[in-house]
Amino acid sequence: QDPEWQKSLDEFETMWAERSAAIQAGTYKSEMEEPMMISIPIVNHVMVPTSSPTPPSSALASQMQTLVDDYSAQNSDYTSGTPVEFRGVRSGNFGYSISQDPATEFKSTSTSSFSSNNNIKFSNSG
């Protein structure tokens, strides 16, 4: 076994253990000047009752902001509503992007509710 390789591996494992602990504690600071942004492409699929108007884009924007706030621990109930064992697990800085083609798809339906049977995923099921 190559002693230089083993030394390199040991150094990496030590660095990784320290970084993992800092990430889990929410104290990890990247070497980058700007905090890293995570961008998640999102496509909204909205089921709308046949007789109802399409929800305004502001309603979708509000839900997207809620996701950002929740994942970055910026939501108003983070301290009181998040169990202690989960408080160290948060994204830090979280960003999102809306996928194009299409960003939002509205589907009209006469079905009043869907159960957990996945029928909502198929047009021929309502």
Short mmCIF file of C-alpha atoms in Angstrom, two decimals:
data_model
loop_
_atom_site.label_atom_id
_atom_site.label_comp_id
_atom_site.label_asym_id
_atom_site.label_seq_id
_atom_site.Cartn_x
_atom_site.Cartn_y
_atom_site.Cartn_z
CA GLN A 1 0.00 0.00 0.00
CA ASP A 2 1.25 3.46 -0.94
CA PRO A 3 1.84 5.57 2.21
CA GLU A 4 1.29 8.87 0.33
CA TRP A 5 -2.06 7.63 -0.95
CA GLN A 6 -3.07 6.54 2.56
CA LYS A 7 -2.05 9.94 3.97
CA SER A 8 -4.09 11.70 1.28
CA LEU A 9 -7.08 9.48 2.01
CA ASP A 10 -6.80 10.10 5.77
CA GLU A 11 -6.65 13.87 5.21
CA PHE A 12 -9.69 13.73 2.93
CA GLU A 13 -11.70 11.66 5.43
CA THR A 14 -10.84 14.09 8.24
CA MET A 15 -11.80 17.09 6.08
CA TRP A 16 -15.04 15.39 4.99
CA ALA A 17 -16.02 14.47 8.58
CA GLU A 18 -15.49 18.09 9.68
CA ARG A 19 -17.41 19.48 6.69
CA SER A 20 -20.29 17.02 7.17
CA ALA A 21 -20.59 17.95 10.84
CA ALA A 22 -20.62 21.67 9.96
CA ILE A 23 -23.24 21.15 7.24
CA GLN A 24 -25.48 19.24 9.64
CA ALA A 25 -25.01 21.90 12.31
CA GLY A 26 -25.85 24.63 9.80
CA THR A 27 -22.48 26.33 10.35
CA TYR A 28 -20.65 25.34 7.16
CA LYS A 29 -19.16 28.29 5.31
CA SER A 30 -18.13 27.73 1.74
CA GLU A 31 -14.86 29.08 0.42
CA MET A 32 -16.90 30.99 -2.15
CA GLU A 33 -17.54 34.68 -1.51
CA GLU A 34 -21.20 34.37 -2.42
CA PRO A 35 -23.34 31.74 -0.67
CA MET A 36 -24.26 28.87 -2.93
CA MET A 37 -27.76 28.98 -4.37
CA ILE A 38 -29.58 25.78 -5.14
CA SER A 39 -31.80 26.09 -8.15
CA ILE A 40 -34.59 23.57 -8.53
CA PRO A 41 -36.63 23.62 -11.71
CA ILE A 42 -40.32 23.51 -10.90
CA VAL A 43 -43.31 22.93 -13.12
CA ASN A 44 -46.71 23.61 -11.60
CA HIS A 45 -49.56 21.28 -12.54
CA VAL A 46 -52.78 22.83 -11.25
CA MET A 47 -56.11 20.99 -11.23
CA VAL A 48 -58.97 23.48 -11.51
CA PRO A 49 -62.65 22.61 -11.09
CA THR A 50 -64.43 23.06 -14.43
CA SER A 51 -66.65 25.86 -13.15
CA SER A 52 -63.87 27.80 -11.38
CA PRO A 53 -61.59 30.51 -12.72
CA THR A 54 -57.88 29.82 -13.10
CA PRO A 55 -55.94 30.87 -9.98
CA PRO A 56 -53.90 34.07 -10.41
CA SER A 57 -50.16 33.80 -10.95
CA SER A 58 -49.71 35.63 -7.64
CA ALA A 59 -51.15 32.56 -5.84
CA LEU A 60 -48.51 30.33 -7.44
CA ALA A 61 -45.77 32.87 -6.66
CA SER A 62 -46.89 32.89 -3.03
CA GLN A 63 -46.63 29.09 -2.86
CA MET A 64 -43.15 29.20 -4.41
CA GLN A 65 -42.07 31.76 -1.80
CA THR A 66 -43.43 29.45 0.90
CA LEU A 67 -41.20 26.65 -0.45
CA VAL A 68 -38.18 28.94 -0.43
CA ASP A 69 -38.93 30.11 3.12
CA ASP A 70 -39.47 26.55 4.36
CA TYR A 71 -36.31 25.09 2.82
CA SER A 72 -34.12 27.98 3.98
CA ALA A 73 -35.59 28.02 7.51
CA GLN A 74 -36.93 31.54 7.00
CA ASN A 75 -40.56 30.62 7.65
CA SER A 76 -42.30 32.21 10.61
CA ASP A 77 -42.82 28.93 12.49
CA TYR A 78 -39.28 27.55 12.09
CA THR A 79 -38.36 27.91 15.77
CA SER A 80 -41.70 26.87 17.23
CA GLY A 81 -42.86 24.40 14.58
CA THR A 82 -39.72 22.48 13.66
CA PRO A 83 -38.66 19.60 15.91
CA VAL A 84 -35.20 20.18 17.42
CA GLU A 85 -33.70 17.14 15.69
CA PHE A 86 -34.50 18.68 12.27
CA ARG A 87 -33.37 22.25 12.92
CA GLY A 88 -29.78 21.61 11.86
CA VAL A 89 -30.92 20.19 8.52
CA ARG A 90 -31.78 23.09 6.28
CA SER A 91 -30.54 24.33 2.97
CA GLY A 92 -28.99 27.59 4.06
CA ASN A 93 -29.54 29.61 0.92
CA PHE A 94 -32.19 28.14 -1.30
CA GLY A 95 -33.24 29.44 -4.67
CA TYR A 96 -35.67 28.15 -7.20
CA SER A 97 -36.35 28.57 -10.84
CA ILE A 98 -39.52 27.92 -12.74
CA SER A 99 -39.04 25.47 -15.59
CA GLN A 100 -40.06 26.69 -18.98
CA ASP A 101 -42.11 24.81 -21.57
CA PRO A 102 -44.59 25.17 -19.84
CA ALA A 103 -43.97 26.70 -16.41
CA THR A 104 -47.55 26.11 -15.33
CA GLU A 105 -50.11 23.74 -16.72
CA PHE A 106 -53.75 24.17 -15.77
CA LYS A 107 -56.08 21.18 -16.19
CA SER A 108 -59.83 21.49 -15.89
CA THR A 109 -61.57 18.69 -13.98
CA SER A 110 -65.06 17.78 -12.87
CA THR A 111 -63.68 15.49 -10.15
CA SER A 112 -64.28 17.06 -6.74
CA SER A 113 -61.45 15.29 -4.91
CA PHE A 114 -58.66 12.79 -5.49
CA SER A 115 -57.47 10.07 -3.13
CA SER A 116 -53.96 8.69 -2.85
CA ASN A 117 -54.55 6.25 -5.72
CA ASN A 118 -52.67 8.43 -8.28
CA ASN A 119 -55.75 9.09 -10.44
CA ILE A 120 -54.84 12.77 -10.42
CA LYS A 121 -51.89 11.90 -12.66
CA PHE A 122 -54.03 10.63 -15.55
CA SER A 123 -56.38 12.72 -17.69
CA ASN A 124 -58.69 9.76 -18.28
CA SER A 125 -59.21 9.48 -14.48
CA GLY A 126 -60.66 12.95 -13.97
#
